Structures are given as structure tokens and as C-alpha cells.
mmCIF file of C-alpha atoms and ligand atoms in Angstrom:
data_model
loop_
_atom_site.group_PDB
_atom_site.id
_atom_site.type_symbol
_atom_site.label_atom_id
_atom_site.label_comp_id
_atom_site.label_asym_id
_atom_site.label_seq_id
_atom_site.Cartn_x
_atom_site.Cartn_y
_atom_site.Cartn_z
ATOM 1 C CA MET A 1 51.441 89.870 118.860
ATOM 2 C CA LYS A 2 53.834 88.113 121.213
ATOM 3 C CA LEU A 3 55.648 89.439 124.362
ATOM 4 C CA SER A 4 59.157 88.198 125.221
ATOM 5 C CA LYS A 5 59.612 85.318 127.844
ATOM 6 C CA ARG A 6 61.973 87.898 129.484
ATOM 7 C CA ILE A 7 59.167 90.364 130.287
ATOM 8 C CA GLN A 8 56.695 87.643 131.361
ATOM 9 C CA ASN A 9 59.327 86.494 133.880
ATOM 10 C CA VAL A 10 59.434 89.944 135.583
ATOM 11 C CA ALA A 11 57.193 91.016 138.467
ATOM 12 C CA PRO A 12 56.035 94.565 138.538
ATOM 13 C CA SER A 13 57.294 96.821 141.247
ATOM 14 C CA ALA A 14 55.241 95.991 144.470
ATOM 15 C CA THR A 15 56.014 99.321 146.024
ATOM 16 C CA LEU A 16 54.780 101.312 142.973
ATOM 17 C CA ALA A 17 51.715 99.006 142.663
ATOM 18 C CA ALA A 18 50.806 99.833 146.454
ATOM 19 C CA SER A 19 51.205 103.522 146.101
ATOM 20 C CA GLN A 20 48.964 103.246 142.948
ATOM 21 C CA LYS A 21 46.381 101.286 144.942
ATOM 22 C CA ALA A 22 46.393 104.119 147.692
ATOM 23 C CA ASN A 23 46.105 106.714 144.827
ATOM 24 C CA ASP A 24 43.135 104.811 143.285
ATOM 25 C CA LEU A 25 41.291 104.721 146.590
ATOM 26 C CA LYS A 26 41.916 108.438 147.138
ATOM 27 C CA ALA A 27 40.600 109.177 143.526
ATOM 28 C CA GLN A 28 37.305 107.392 144.882
ATOM 29 C CA GLY A 29 37.008 109.839 147.575
ATOM 30 C CA ILE A 30 38.251 107.376 150.401
ATOM 31 C CA ASP A 31 40.199 108.898 153.182
ATOM 32 C CA VAL A 32 43.230 106.665 152.816
ATOM 33 C CA ILE A 33 46.548 106.734 154.843
ATOM 34 C CA SER A 34 49.270 105.700 152.560
ATOM 35 C CA LEU A 35 52.404 104.466 154.284
ATOM 36 C CA THR A 36 53.958 102.953 151.151
ATOM 37 C CA VAL A 37 56.184 105.859 149.989
ATOM 38 C CA GLY A 38 59.759 105.232 149.340
ATOM 39 C CA GLU A 39 60.766 108.960 149.080
ATOM 40 C CA SER A 40 61.196 111.961 151.189
ATOM 41 C CA ASP A 41 58.404 114.247 151.640
ATOM 42 C CA PHE A 42 60.744 117.277 151.842
ATOM 43 C CA ASP A 43 61.017 119.742 148.851
ATOM 44 C CA THR A 44 64.251 119.544 147.048
ATOM 45 C CA PRO A 45 66.478 122.453 148.694
ATOM 46 C CA GLU A 46 66.157 125.836 146.966
ATOM 47 C CA TYR A 47 69.844 126.113 146.002
ATOM 48 C CA ILE A 48 69.672 122.848 144.171
ATOM 49 C CA ALA A 49 66.630 123.820 142.246
ATOM 50 C CA GLN A 50 68.167 127.164 141.309
ATOM 51 C CA ALA A 51 71.133 125.446 139.763
ATOM 52 C CA ALA A 52 68.738 123.522 137.546
ATOM 53 C CA ILE A 53 66.775 126.678 136.533
ATOM 54 C CA LYS A 54 70.040 128.359 135.556
ATOM 55 C CA THR A 55 71.031 125.392 133.350
ATOM 56 C CA VAL A 56 67.674 125.608 131.465
ATOM 57 C CA LYS A 57 67.851 129.378 131.131
ATOM 58 C CA GLU A 58 71.405 129.727 130.190
ATOM 59 C CA HIS A 59 72.534 126.504 128.568
ATOM 60 C CA THR A 60 69.496 124.916 126.985
ATOM 61 C CA GLY A 61 69.709 122.153 129.581
ATOM 62 C CA ASP A 62 73.314 121.414 128.543
ATOM 63 C CA ARG A 63 72.142 119.405 125.559
ATOM 64 C CA TYR A 64 73.775 115.922 125.185
ATOM 65 C CA THR A 65 76.401 115.409 127.899
ATOM 66 C CA PRO A 66 79.027 112.621 128.225
ATOM 67 C CA VAL A 67 77.241 109.243 128.644
ATOM 68 C CA ASN A 68 78.948 108.618 131.977
ATOM 69 C CA GLY A 69 78.089 112.093 133.259
ATOM 70 C CA ILE A 70 79.536 115.598 133.112
ATOM 71 C CA PRO A 71 83.208 115.456 134.465
ATOM 72 C CA GLU A 72 82.428 118.187 136.953
ATOM 73 C CA LEU A 73 79.562 115.970 138.552
ATOM 74 C CA ARG A 74 81.950 112.941 138.625
ATOM 75 C CA GLN A 75 84.578 115.135 140.234
ATOM 76 C CA ALA A 76 81.976 116.461 142.774
ATOM 77 C CA ILE A 77 81.005 112.790 143.655
ATOM 78 C CA ALA A 78 84.622 111.717 143.993
ATOM 79 C CA ASP A 79 85.442 114.735 146.039
ATOM 80 C CA SER A 80 82.568 113.882 148.480
ATOM 81 C CA TYR A 81 84.262 110.486 149.197
ATOM 82 C CA LYS A 82 87.703 112.150 149.630
ATOM 83 C CA ARG A 83 85.954 114.691 152.230
ATOM 84 C CA ASP A 84 83.878 111.939 154.100
ATOM 85 C CA ALA A 85 86.139 108.906 154.013
ATOM 86 C CA ASP A 86 89.712 110.182 152.793
ATOM 87 C CA VAL A 87 89.366 107.855 149.853
ATOM 88 C CA ARG A 88 90.377 108.932 146.248
ATOM 89 C CA TYR A 89 88.419 107.811 143.188
ATOM 90 C CA ASP A 90 89.516 108.829 139.758
ATOM 91 C CA LEU A 91 87.135 110.254 137.284
ATOM 92 C CA ASP A 92 87.082 107.018 135.118
ATOM 93 C CA GLN A 93 85.882 105.097 138.291
ATOM 94 C CA VAL A 94 82.609 107.161 138.407
ATOM 95 C CA PHE A 95 79.458 106.513 136.332
ATOM 96 C CA VAL A 96 76.581 108.730 136.576
ATOM 97 C CA GLY A 97 73.315 107.273 135.496
ATOM 98 C CA THR A 98 69.505 107.879 135.356
ATOM 99 C CA GLY A 99 68.761 107.036 139.031
ATOM 100 C CA ALA A 100 70.264 104.289 141.184
ATOM 101 C CA LYS A 101 67.548 101.845 139.891
ATOM 102 C CA ASN A 102 68.786 102.036 136.363
ATOM 103 C CA VAL A 103 72.496 102.053 137.376
ATOM 104 C CA LEU A 104 71.729 98.698 139.301
ATOM 105 C CA PHE A 105 69.864 97.300 136.250
ATOM 106 C CA THR A 106 72.883 98.157 133.966
ATOM 107 C CA LEU A 107 75.325 96.820 136.335
ATOM 108 C CA PHE A 108 73.711 93.341 136.280
ATOM 109 C CA GLN A 109 73.504 93.518 132.568
ATOM 110 C CA VAL A 110 77.241 93.805 132.476
ATOM 111 C CA LEU A 111 78.139 91.392 135.201
ATOM 112 C CA VAL A 112 75.812 88.440 134.756
ATOM 113 C CA ASP A 113 75.518 85.934 131.949
ATOM 114 C CA PRO A 114 72.655 83.406 131.707
ATOM 115 C CA GLY A 115 72.748 81.046 134.717
ATOM 116 C CA ASP A 116 75.110 83.062 136.781
ATOM 117 C CA GLU A 117 74.130 83.489 140.404
ATOM 118 C CA VAL A 118 73.859 86.627 142.472
ATOM 119 C CA ILE A 119 73.491 86.327 146.194
ATOM 120 C CA ILE A 120 70.855 88.585 147.620
ATOM 121 C CA PRO A 121 70.201 88.888 151.350
ATOM 122 C CA VAL A 122 66.499 88.744 152.373
ATOM 123 C CA PRO A 123 64.676 91.040 152.857
ATOM 124 C CA TYR A 124 65.610 92.744 149.805
ATOM 125 C CA TRP A 125 64.531 95.895 147.818
ATOM 126 C CA VAL A 126 61.915 94.738 145.266
ATOM 127 C CA SER A 127 63.886 95.533 142.149
ATOM 128 C CA PHE A 128 67.193 93.506 143.051
ATOM 129 C CA SER A 129 65.821 90.088 142.136
ATOM 130 C CA GLU A 130 64.099 91.346 138.982
ATOM 131 C CA HIS A 131 67.240 93.080 137.771
ATOM 132 C CA VAL A 132 69.156 89.829 138.137
ATOM 133 C CA LYS A 133 66.354 87.922 136.337
ATOM 134 C CA MET A 134 66.334 90.429 133.489
ATOM 135 C CA ALA A 135 69.980 89.643 132.971
ATOM 136 C CA GLU A 136 68.880 85.974 132.767
ATOM 137 C CA GLY A 137 70.773 85.393 136.036
ATOM 138 C CA LYS A 138 69.508 83.455 139.126
ATOM 139 C CA PRO A 139 68.979 85.313 142.427
ATOM 140 C CA VAL A 140 70.014 83.132 145.304
ATOM 141 C CA PHE A 141 68.393 84.354 148.579
ATOM 142 C CA VAL A 142 70.075 84.189 151.987
ATOM 143 C CA GLN A 143 68.312 85.098 155.091
ATOM 144 C CA GLY A 144 69.724 85.739 158.619
ATOM 145 C CA PRO A 145 67.810 85.246 161.821
ATOM 146 C CA TYR A 146 64.918 87.469 162.990
ATOM 147 C CA GLU A 147 66.645 88.149 166.250
ATOM 148 C CA ASP A 148 69.516 89.835 164.314
ATOM 149 C CA SER A 149 67.138 91.767 161.968
ATOM 150 C CA TYR A 150 67.949 89.150 159.337
ATOM 151 C CA LYS A 151 71.456 90.143 158.878
ATOM 152 C CA ILE A 152 73.580 87.585 157.029
ATOM 153 C CA THR A 153 77.127 86.401 157.981
ATOM 154 C CA VAL A 154 80.113 84.965 156.206
ATOM 155 C CA GLU A 155 78.862 81.493 157.109
ATOM 156 C CA ASP A 156 75.602 82.133 155.354
ATOM 157 C CA LEU A 157 77.430 83.378 152.228
ATOM 158 C CA GLU A 158 79.728 80.310 152.306
ATOM 159 C CA LYS A 159 76.591 77.963 152.277
ATOM 160 C CA ALA A 160 75.073 79.923 149.377
ATOM 161 C CA TYR A 161 78.119 80.070 147.318
ATOM 162 C CA THR A 162 78.549 77.889 144.180
ATOM 163 C CA ASP A 163 80.715 77.885 141.087
ATOM 164 C CA GLN A 164 78.194 80.015 139.341
ATOM 165 C CA THR A 165 78.380 82.925 141.963
ATOM 166 C CA VAL A 166 79.458 85.987 140.323
ATOM 167 C CA ALA A 167 78.080 88.744 142.680
ATOM 168 C CA LEU A 168 76.722 89.649 146.091
ATOM 169 C CA LEU A 169 74.377 92.437 146.541
ATOM 170 C CA LEU A 170 74.525 94.157 149.976
ATOM 171 C CA ASN A 171 72.080 96.999 150.769
ATOM 172 C CA SER A 172 73.029 98.727 153.964
ATOM 173 C CA PRO A 173 71.138 100.723 155.359
ATOM 174 C CA SER A 174 68.532 98.265 154.200
ATOM 175 C CA ASN A 175 65.291 98.885 152.388
ATOM 176 C CA PRO A 176 63.027 97.466 153.922
ATOM 177 C CA SER A 177 64.470 96.435 157.310
ATOM 178 C CA GLY A 178 66.477 99.695 158.139
ATOM 179 C CA VAL A 179 69.203 97.529 159.351
ATOM 180 C CA VAL A 180 72.937 98.838 159.162
ATOM 181 C CA TYR A 181 75.816 96.386 159.003
ATOM 182 C CA SER A 182 78.755 97.242 161.348
ATOM 183 C CA GLN A 183 82.000 98.285 159.635
ATOM 184 C CA GLU A 184 83.517 94.977 160.983
ATOM 185 C CA GLU A 185 80.868 92.858 159.392
ATOM 186 C CA ILE A 186 81.260 94.729 156.168
ATOM 187 C CA GLN A 187 84.976 94.224 156.111
ATOM 188 C CA ALA A 188 84.454 90.354 156.940
ATOM 189 C CA ILE A 189 81.990 90.033 153.972
ATOM 190 C CA GLY A 190 84.369 92.016 151.846
ATOM 191 C CA GLU A 191 87.257 89.677 152.656
ATOM 192 C CA TRP A 192 85.125 86.576 151.963
ATOM 193 C CA ALA A 193 84.224 88.181 148.397
ATOM 194 C CA VAL A 194 87.900 88.861 147.681
ATOM 195 C CA GLU A 195 88.823 85.308 148.417
ATOM 196 C CA LYS A 196 86.016 83.946 146.320
ATOM 197 C CA ASP A 197 86.447 86.675 143.614
ATOM 198 C CA VAL A 198 82.721 87.589 143.934
ATOM 199 C CA VAL A 199 81.895 91.280 142.924
ATOM 200 C CA ILE A 200 80.163 93.030 145.659
ATOM 201 C CA VAL A 201 77.456 95.497 144.518
ATOM 202 C CA ALA A 202 77.043 97.682 147.535
ATOM 203 C CA ASP A 203 73.773 99.770 147.408
ATOM 204 C CA GLU A 204 74.387 102.612 149.847
ATOM 205 C CA ILE A 205 71.635 104.796 148.718
ATOM 206 C CA TYR A 206 70.442 105.464 152.279
ATOM 207 C CA SER A 207 74.144 105.946 153.602
ATOM 208 C CA ARG A 208 73.383 109.600 154.751
ATOM 209 C CA LEU A 209 70.120 108.704 156.474
ATOM 210 C CA ILE A 210 71.446 107.149 159.605
ATOM 211 C CA TYR A 211 70.154 107.850 163.173
ATOM 212 C CA ASN A 212 70.574 107.799 166.807
ATOM 213 C CA GLY A 213 74.478 107.938 166.925
ATOM 214 C CA GLN A 214 74.886 105.259 164.212
ATOM 215 C CA GLU A 215 78.523 105.869 162.730
ATOM 216 C CA PRO A 216 78.711 106.266 159.016
ATOM 217 C CA VAL A 217 79.554 102.822 157.685
ATOM 218 C CA SER A 218 80.508 102.042 153.955
ATOM 219 C CA PHE A 219 82.458 99.532 151.738
ATOM 220 C CA VAL A 220 84.286 102.784 150.843
ATOM 221 C CA ARG A 221 85.840 102.515 154.345
ATOM 222 C CA THR A 222 87.318 99.058 153.976
ATOM 223 C CA THR A 223 90.744 97.958 152.953
ATOM 224 C CA ASP A 224 91.982 98.497 149.550
ATOM 225 C CA ASP A 225 91.549 94.895 148.375
ATOM 226 C CA VAL A 226 87.955 94.893 149.414
ATOM 227 C CA ARG A 227 87.323 98.376 147.962
ATOM 228 C CA ASN A 228 88.609 97.109 144.611
ATOM 229 C CA GLN A 229 86.258 94.125 144.713
ATOM 230 C CA THR A 230 83.234 96.489 145.213
ATOM 231 C CA ILE A 231 80.999 98.660 143.119
ATOM 232 C CA ILE A 232 79.418 101.278 145.274
ATOM 233 C CA VAL A 233 75.824 102.494 144.074
ATOM 234 C CA ASN A 234 74.518 105.664 145.527
ATOM 235 C CA GLY A 235 72.502 108.685 144.271
ATOM 236 C CA ALA A 236 70.918 111.973 145.015
ATOM 237 C CA SER A 237 67.336 110.687 145.447
ATOM 238 C CA LYS A 238 67.147 109.945 149.035
ATOM 239 C CA THR A 239 69.839 112.282 150.616
ATOM 240 C CA TYR A 240 68.731 115.504 148.875
ATOM 241 C CA ALA A 241 65.081 114.785 148.339
ATOM 242 C CA MET A 242 65.589 114.509 144.537
ATOM 243 C CA THR A 243 63.777 111.202 143.665
ATOM 244 C CA GLY A 244 62.173 112.879 140.636
ATOM 245 C CA TRP A 245 65.335 114.188 139.304
ATOM 246 C CA ARG A 246 66.801 110.698 138.521
ATOM 247 C CA ILE A 247 70.558 110.871 139.413
ATOM 248 C CA GLY A 248 72.263 107.830 140.671
ATOM 249 C CA TYR A 249 75.859 106.603 140.338
ATOM 250 C CA ALA A 250 78.240 103.563 140.437
ATOM 251 C CA LEU A 251 81.742 103.922 141.824
ATOM 252 C CA GLY A 252 84.663 101.512 141.631
ATOM 253 C CA ASN A 253 86.590 99.161 139.280
ATOM 254 C CA LYS A 254 87.469 101.000 136.093
ATOM 255 C CA GLU A 255 86.772 98.014 133.818
ATOM 256 C CA ILE A 256 83.326 97.462 135.132
ATOM 257 C CA ILE A 257 82.433 101.291 135.128
ATOM 258 C CA ALA A 258 83.659 101.356 131.443
ATOM 259 C CA ALA A 259 81.364 98.436 130.549
ATOM 260 C CA VAL A 260 78.412 100.149 132.309
ATOM 261 C CA SER A 261 79.179 103.228 130.154
ATOM 262 C CA LYS A 262 79.359 101.232 126.936
ATOM 263 C CA TYR A 263 75.970 99.606 127.704
ATOM 264 C CA ALA A 264 74.305 102.966 128.732
ATOM 265 C CA SER A 265 75.752 104.509 125.421
ATOM 266 C CA GLN A 266 73.405 102.280 123.469
ATOM 267 C CA ALA A 267 70.633 101.880 126.191
ATOM 268 C CA ASN A 268 69.664 105.369 127.326
ATOM 269 C CA GLY A 269 72.431 107.828 126.691
ATOM 270 C CA ASN A 270 73.139 110.517 129.258
ATOM 271 C CA PRO A 271 71.029 111.466 132.261
ATOM 272 C CA THR A 272 69.420 114.847 131.868
ATOM 273 C CA GLY A 273 72.002 117.712 131.996
ATOM 274 C CA ILE A 274 69.588 119.902 134.063
ATOM 275 C CA SER A 275 69.561 117.289 136.808
ATOM 276 C CA GLN A 276 73.202 116.759 136.610
ATOM 277 C CA HIS A 277 73.801 120.455 137.143
ATOM 278 C CA ALA A 278 71.353 120.404 140.152
ATOM 279 C CA VAL A 279 73.343 117.598 141.664
ATOM 280 C CA ILE A 280 76.777 119.367 141.197
ATOM 281 C CA ALA A 281 75.207 122.122 143.376
ATOM 282 C CA ALA A 282 74.001 119.571 145.879
ATOM 283 C CA TYR A 283 77.385 118.099 146.367
ATOM 284 C CA ASN A 284 79.545 121.189 146.001
ATOM 285 C CA GLU A 285 77.462 123.880 147.868
ATOM 286 C CA GLU A 286 76.137 121.665 150.700
ATOM 287 C CA THR A 287 74.178 123.684 153.396
ATOM 288 C CA ASP A 288 72.655 122.392 156.664
ATOM 289 C CA GLU A 289 69.343 121.381 154.858
ATOM 290 C CA VAL A 290 70.522 117.689 154.496
ATOM 291 C CA GLU A 291 71.336 117.421 158.172
ATOM 292 C CA LYS A 292 67.960 119.120 159.077
ATOM 293 C CA MET A 293 66.074 116.498 156.933
ATOM 294 C CA ARG A 294 68.081 113.698 158.472
ATOM 295 C CA GLN A 295 67.249 115.040 162.058
ATOM 296 C CA SER A 296 63.445 115.145 161.096
ATOM 297 C CA PHE A 297 63.597 111.499 159.981
ATOM 298 C CA GLU A 298 65.403 110.499 163.202
ATOM 299 C CA GLN A 299 62.723 112.077 165.202
ATOM 300 C CA ARG A 300 60.040 110.415 163.233
ATOM 301 C CA LEU A 301 61.757 107.020 163.443
ATOM 302 C CA ASN A 302 61.830 107.326 167.210
ATOM 303 C CA LYS A 303 58.086 108.084 167.301
ATOM 304 C CA ALA A 304 57.149 105.605 164.687
ATOM 305 C CA TYR A 305 59.119 102.773 166.242
ATOM 306 C CA ASP A 306 57.364 103.210 169.656
ATOM 307 C CA LEU A 307 53.967 103.237 167.860
ATOM 308 C CA ILE A 308 54.568 100.154 165.746
ATOM 309 C CA VAL A 309 55.710 98.010 168.561
ATOM 310 C CA SER A 310 52.692 99.098 170.620
ATOM 311 C CA ILE A 311 50.382 97.399 168.000
ATOM 312 C CA PRO A 312 49.067 94.000 169.350
ATOM 313 C CA GLY A 313 50.658 91.159 167.356
ATOM 314 C CA PHE A 314 53.404 93.514 165.701
ATOM 315 C CA LYS A 315 57.033 92.739 166.729
ATOM 316 C CA LEU A 316 60.387 93.988 165.626
ATOM 317 C CA ALA A 317 63.621 92.365 166.957
ATOM 318 C CA ASN A 318 65.603 95.578 166.816
ATOM 319 C CA LYS A 319 65.024 99.322 166.196
ATOM 320 C CA PRO A 320 66.341 100.394 162.795
ATOM 321 C CA SER A 321 69.302 102.729 162.435
ATOM 322 C CA GLY A 322 68.858 103.849 158.917
ATOM 323 C CA ALA A 323 66.727 104.503 155.738
ATOM 324 C CA PHE A 324 62.994 105.423 156.462
ATOM 325 C CA TYR A 325 61.223 102.197 156.839
ATOM 326 C CA LEU A 326 60.005 99.861 159.594
ATOM 327 C CA PHE A 327 59.416 96.211 158.714
ATOM 328 C CA PRO A 328 57.525 94.378 161.517
ATOM 329 C CA ASP A 329 56.493 90.843 161.539
ATOM 330 C CA VAL A 330 52.810 90.783 161.895
ATOM 331 C CA THR A 331 51.884 87.162 161.725
ATOM 332 C CA GLU A 332 50.455 87.318 165.245
ATOM 333 C CA ALA A 333 48.251 90.174 164.428
ATOM 334 C CA ALA A 334 46.912 88.336 161.299
ATOM 335 C CA LYS A 335 46.130 85.212 163.521
ATOM 336 C CA MET A 336 44.535 87.074 166.307
ATOM 337 C CA THR A 337 42.130 88.984 163.848
ATOM 338 C CA GLY A 338 41.202 85.666 161.965
ATOM 339 C CA TYR A 339 43.346 85.858 158.780
ATOM 340 C CA ASP A 340 45.089 82.948 157.446
ATOM 341 C CA SER A 341 47.882 84.934 155.985
ATOM 342 C CA VAL A 342 49.648 88.300 156.320
ATOM 343 C CA GLU A 343 48.589 88.849 152.616
ATOM 344 C CA ASP A 344 44.765 88.648 153.531
ATOM 345 C CA PHE A 345 45.388 90.760 156.631
ATOM 346 C CA ASN A 346 47.114 93.372 154.637
ATOM 347 C CA LEU A 347 44.133 93.358 152.155
ATOM 348 C CA ALA A 348 41.637 93.838 154.980
ATOM 349 C CA LEU A 349 43.793 96.687 156.353
ATOM 350 C CA ILE A 350 43.554 98.479 153.051
ATOM 351 C CA GLU A 351 39.809 97.754 152.376
ATOM 352 C CA GLU A 352 38.442 98.199 155.884
ATOM 353 C CA ALA A 353 40.889 100.388 157.793
ATOM 354 C CA HIS A 354 41.984 102.245 154.675
ATOM 355 C CA VAL A 355 45.660 101.952 155.642
ATOM 356 C CA VAL A 356 48.041 101.047 152.884
ATOM 357 C CA THR A 357 51.400 99.580 153.456
ATOM 358 C CA VAL A 358 53.538 97.188 151.311
ATOM 359 C CA VAL A 359 53.329 93.376 151.809
ATOM 360 C CA GLY A 360 56.526 91.735 152.983
ATOM 361 C CA SER A 361 56.430 88.822 150.420
ATOM 362 C CA SER A 362 57.461 91.353 147.692
ATOM 363 C CA PHE A 363 60.647 91.840 149.934
ATOM 364 C CA GLY A 364 61.143 88.091 150.496
ATOM 365 C CA ILE A 365 59.516 87.658 153.943
ATOM 366 C CA SER A 366 55.871 87.119 153.741
ATOM 367 C CA ASP A 367 55.437 87.557 157.674
ATOM 368 C CA CYS A 368 56.093 91.261 157.393
ATOM 369 C CA LEU A 369 54.655 94.525 156.254
ATOM 370 C CA ARG A 370 56.730 97.524 155.276
ATOM 371 C CA PHE A 371 55.711 100.842 156.802
ATOM 372 C CA SER A 372 57.361 103.947 155.463
ATOM 373 C CA TYR A 373 57.733 106.773 158.032
ATOM 374 C CA ALA A 374 58.678 109.443 155.373
ATOM 375 C CA VAL A 375 55.331 111.048 156.105
ATOM 376 C CA ASP A 376 54.257 113.573 158.675
ATOM 377 C CA GLU A 377 54.005 112.321 162.235
ATOM 378 C CA ALA A 378 50.247 112.962 162.439
ATOM 379 C CA THR A 379 49.574 110.863 159.359
ATOM 380 C CA PHE A 380 51.781 107.967 160.734
ATOM 381 C CA ALA A 381 50.126 108.128 164.020
ATOM 382 C CA GLU A 382 46.677 108.081 162.544
ATOM 383 C CA GLY A 383 47.488 105.085 160.445
ATOM 384 C CA VAL A 384 48.631 103.123 163.641
ATOM 385 C CA GLN A 385 45.555 104.307 165.605
ATOM 386 C CA ARG A 386 43.337 102.875 162.638
ATOM 387 C CA ILE A 387 45.197 99.560 162.631
ATOM 388 C CA LYS A 388 44.845 99.315 166.381
ATOM 389 C CA GLU A 389 41.044 99.963 166.168
ATOM 390 C CA PHE A 390 40.883 97.426 163.322
ATOM 391 C CA ILE A 391 42.594 94.720 165.392
ATOM 392 C CA GLU A 392 40.455 95.551 168.469
ATOM 393 C CA GLU A 393 37.318 95.284 166.431
ATOM 394 C CA LYS A 394 38.146 92.008 164.830
ATOM 395 C CA ARG A 395 39.152 90.419 168.151
ATOM 396 C CA LYS A 396 35.683 91.093 169.683
HETATM 397 C C1 PLP B 401 67.525 100.153 148.162
HETATM 398 C C2 PLP B 401 67.354 101.053 147.074
HETATM 399 N N1 PLP B 401 68.226 101.107 145.995
HETATM 400 C C3 PLP B 401 67.866 101.907 144.948
HETATM 401 C C4 PLP B 401 66.802 102.704 144.910
HETATM 402 C C5 PLP B 401 66.580 103.586 143.622
HETATM 403 O O1 PLP B 401 66.939 104.972 143.855
HETATM 404 P P1 PLP B 401 66.836 105.888 142.643
HETATM 405 O O2 PLP B 401 65.647 106.878 142.934
HETATM 406 O O3 PLP B 401 68.100 106.594 142.542
HETATM 407 O O4 PLP B 401 66.505 105.143 141.371
HETATM 408 C C6 PLP B 401 65.920 102.684 145.964
HETATM 409 C C7 PLP B 401 64.611 103.444 145.899
HETATM 410 O O5 PLP B 401 63.574 103.195 146.545
HETATM 411 C C8 PLP B 401 66.074 101.852 147.132
HETATM 412 O O6 PLP B 401 65.209 101.681 148.130
#
């Protein structure tokens, strides 16, 4: 039996592996603090769940639906952009897929030929580079300075650009850094992409999770030419606490959207009708629950940030403004406790302090660890306390 070269070239998801590690330790009876999760700990709001139940009971789950999503859902998504940003999208500019992860995967399948290059700012979400590699493309990594939370500029893009560059992936708010690009920075990057005819894939899955007065920022809010150069990727997972429901979408250029639909028609068909009806309710009947969850994350960020920067040897250039992660540089902490690398320091934190985070190397920066604050405040505080005690003990 032989496995393809393609799959041998793919790294397993480090975030899923870290959560699995935490679960394994828990199963052995160890009291583990897991700060690995990339999902909200809130329940899906009741009105959304009810719409799903109704679909099961009254419509057998809606059977097979159109591959690109039920028209009512595509309309609800388009309406949300009209409401929020006064921008109109037609129904054939919306593709609804099985979670943003699968939508991104499919996008790279239709945009990338073998050898084509996709520019990916570092740090990046673990799946981006693998999606490009699965399309036999080449991820080209670009990293801005630590002082600016690694944000990239047009000058960085200019250096990374070659004749093979076909796309740029920009994820703002960022997983793992929480950084949010300003509307001016987005416009400038967009204009560069228009000039070079590079497709922008804008992963805006955390667009509604922004804090402490951060204005909503989006490629949707750019000029027509930049918007036409961009495919927006977003979904229900993070905003509505619906990670398990698996609904994501792509929005933009009709030709690309049609190609994504064609690929999906052979690869996975439609996302489940039950989830689609739930998400129609999410968009059309919005209550104050989304805002309440956002406020709770904001409060947690404010506490978690103060705690993280109070750990000896942990540093963050700026406080994040979005998503639900902190990505401190911990090289000093590793050094002062006698470890040669952050990787070894992380392993010791897991085995001795029983605190599990995700190593930065899987996001492209090996100096860092990613902490999720999508957990209750007491759990986060306990995790930090354990790390402080661990560091204190090792420094004796
Ligand atoms: C940046 C980013 N994009 C996409 C996704 C995938 O979201 P979905 O649950 O819709 O597949 C995640 C999930 O962690 C993410 O962090």
C-alpha cells in the first residue's frame, strides 16, 4: 500500500494536535489547563438552534440543497454586507461551504497551479500554508517587525512578489496575533494587488470579534477596484458560536465563485441543510446575544493581556484588537528557565505545569506560544499562575 506524495507533504493541524494532547492528559486523570481552543465556549444561541430543529422536524433536513448554498442563505449573507457596509453583492457572488476551512481549501484548488506562489503573512493560521501546498503551490512567507505586531506593508509585498505570485492571503483580525490592519493599510495593500493583478483572499472570520473601540475594518469597505480583486472568506463559526455547524462562505468575483461551486459539486456537494437554515436565522433574526458574547471576550482580553505580560520573560509589542488569542514572544522565559528552545519550554509546561498552549512554530514564529482566552477567566488565571510558579521554581 502506498500513500500519495501529496499527503506526505502535509503537516497535521497543530492546533487540533495540541487540544488532543490536553484531552489525552485529562483522560489519564491529570488536572490540565488547556488554552489551545480556537472556538467560543458559549452555546449556540437558542433562536439559531430552534431553526435547525424545525428544519429536521418539518423538512427532513432540507435534503440536498444547491451546491453553493440555499438562495435564502446567500441572500441573508449579502444583506448583512448591505446593512453593515452599504455594499451590494449579487447571489452569484456568494458561495456557502462546509466551514471557512473547506472554503479556503477549495479556493486554493481553483486559484493555484503547480508552482504558483501565494504570499502569506507570518504569523499565519496553521491551515493556510497546507492549503497552498495541497494545491501544489508554494507558500511565500512575509513577516513584518515584532514592534508592529508583525504587520506587513506594501514594501514587504513588493519584495516577495515574483512572476509566479497569484494570490495574497490576508487574515485580519489575525489568528494567532489578534492584530487588526487599519482601513488605510488594507486599501494600500489592495491597490498594490490590483496593480499586480494578484487575487486577495481576505480571511475575515473574526471580523465581528473586535474590541476596545476598534472600528470595523474590511476589504468590503475598500474601493470598487480593490473589492473586485478580493475574495472575502467568513463564516458563522466564530461570530455565532457555531464551530460545529460547519458553515463558511466566500464572497466576490463571479468567475471565481462559479469555479469554487464547480469544484465543490464534485468534492463534497452541499453543506448540511440543517446548518444552513440555522445560519439563515442567525443572520436574519439577530438578537443582542452576539454583542453580549463579544463584550465578554473583550473583558477576557483585557484581563488575559495584563496577566500574560506580567509573566517573567513573556512579551507582547501591542495589545491585540481582535479574535481571541494572545501570541507572546517567550524566548526570554525559555532562556531563564534553562531551555534551549521555546519548543522544549512548551513541552515542559505541558508535562510539569500541566498547561497546554500551541507552539508558535506551527504559526511560523518559533519564539512564541499561542494562548486562547476563549475560556473562563478563572481557568486562564490559573494557567498563568501555574506558568509563573513553574518559572519561579526553575530559576531557583
Ligand atoms: C483564521 C481562521 N480561518 C478559518 C478558520 C476556520 O473556520 P471554520 O470553522 O469556519 O472552518 C479558523 C478557525 O480556527 C481560523 O482561525
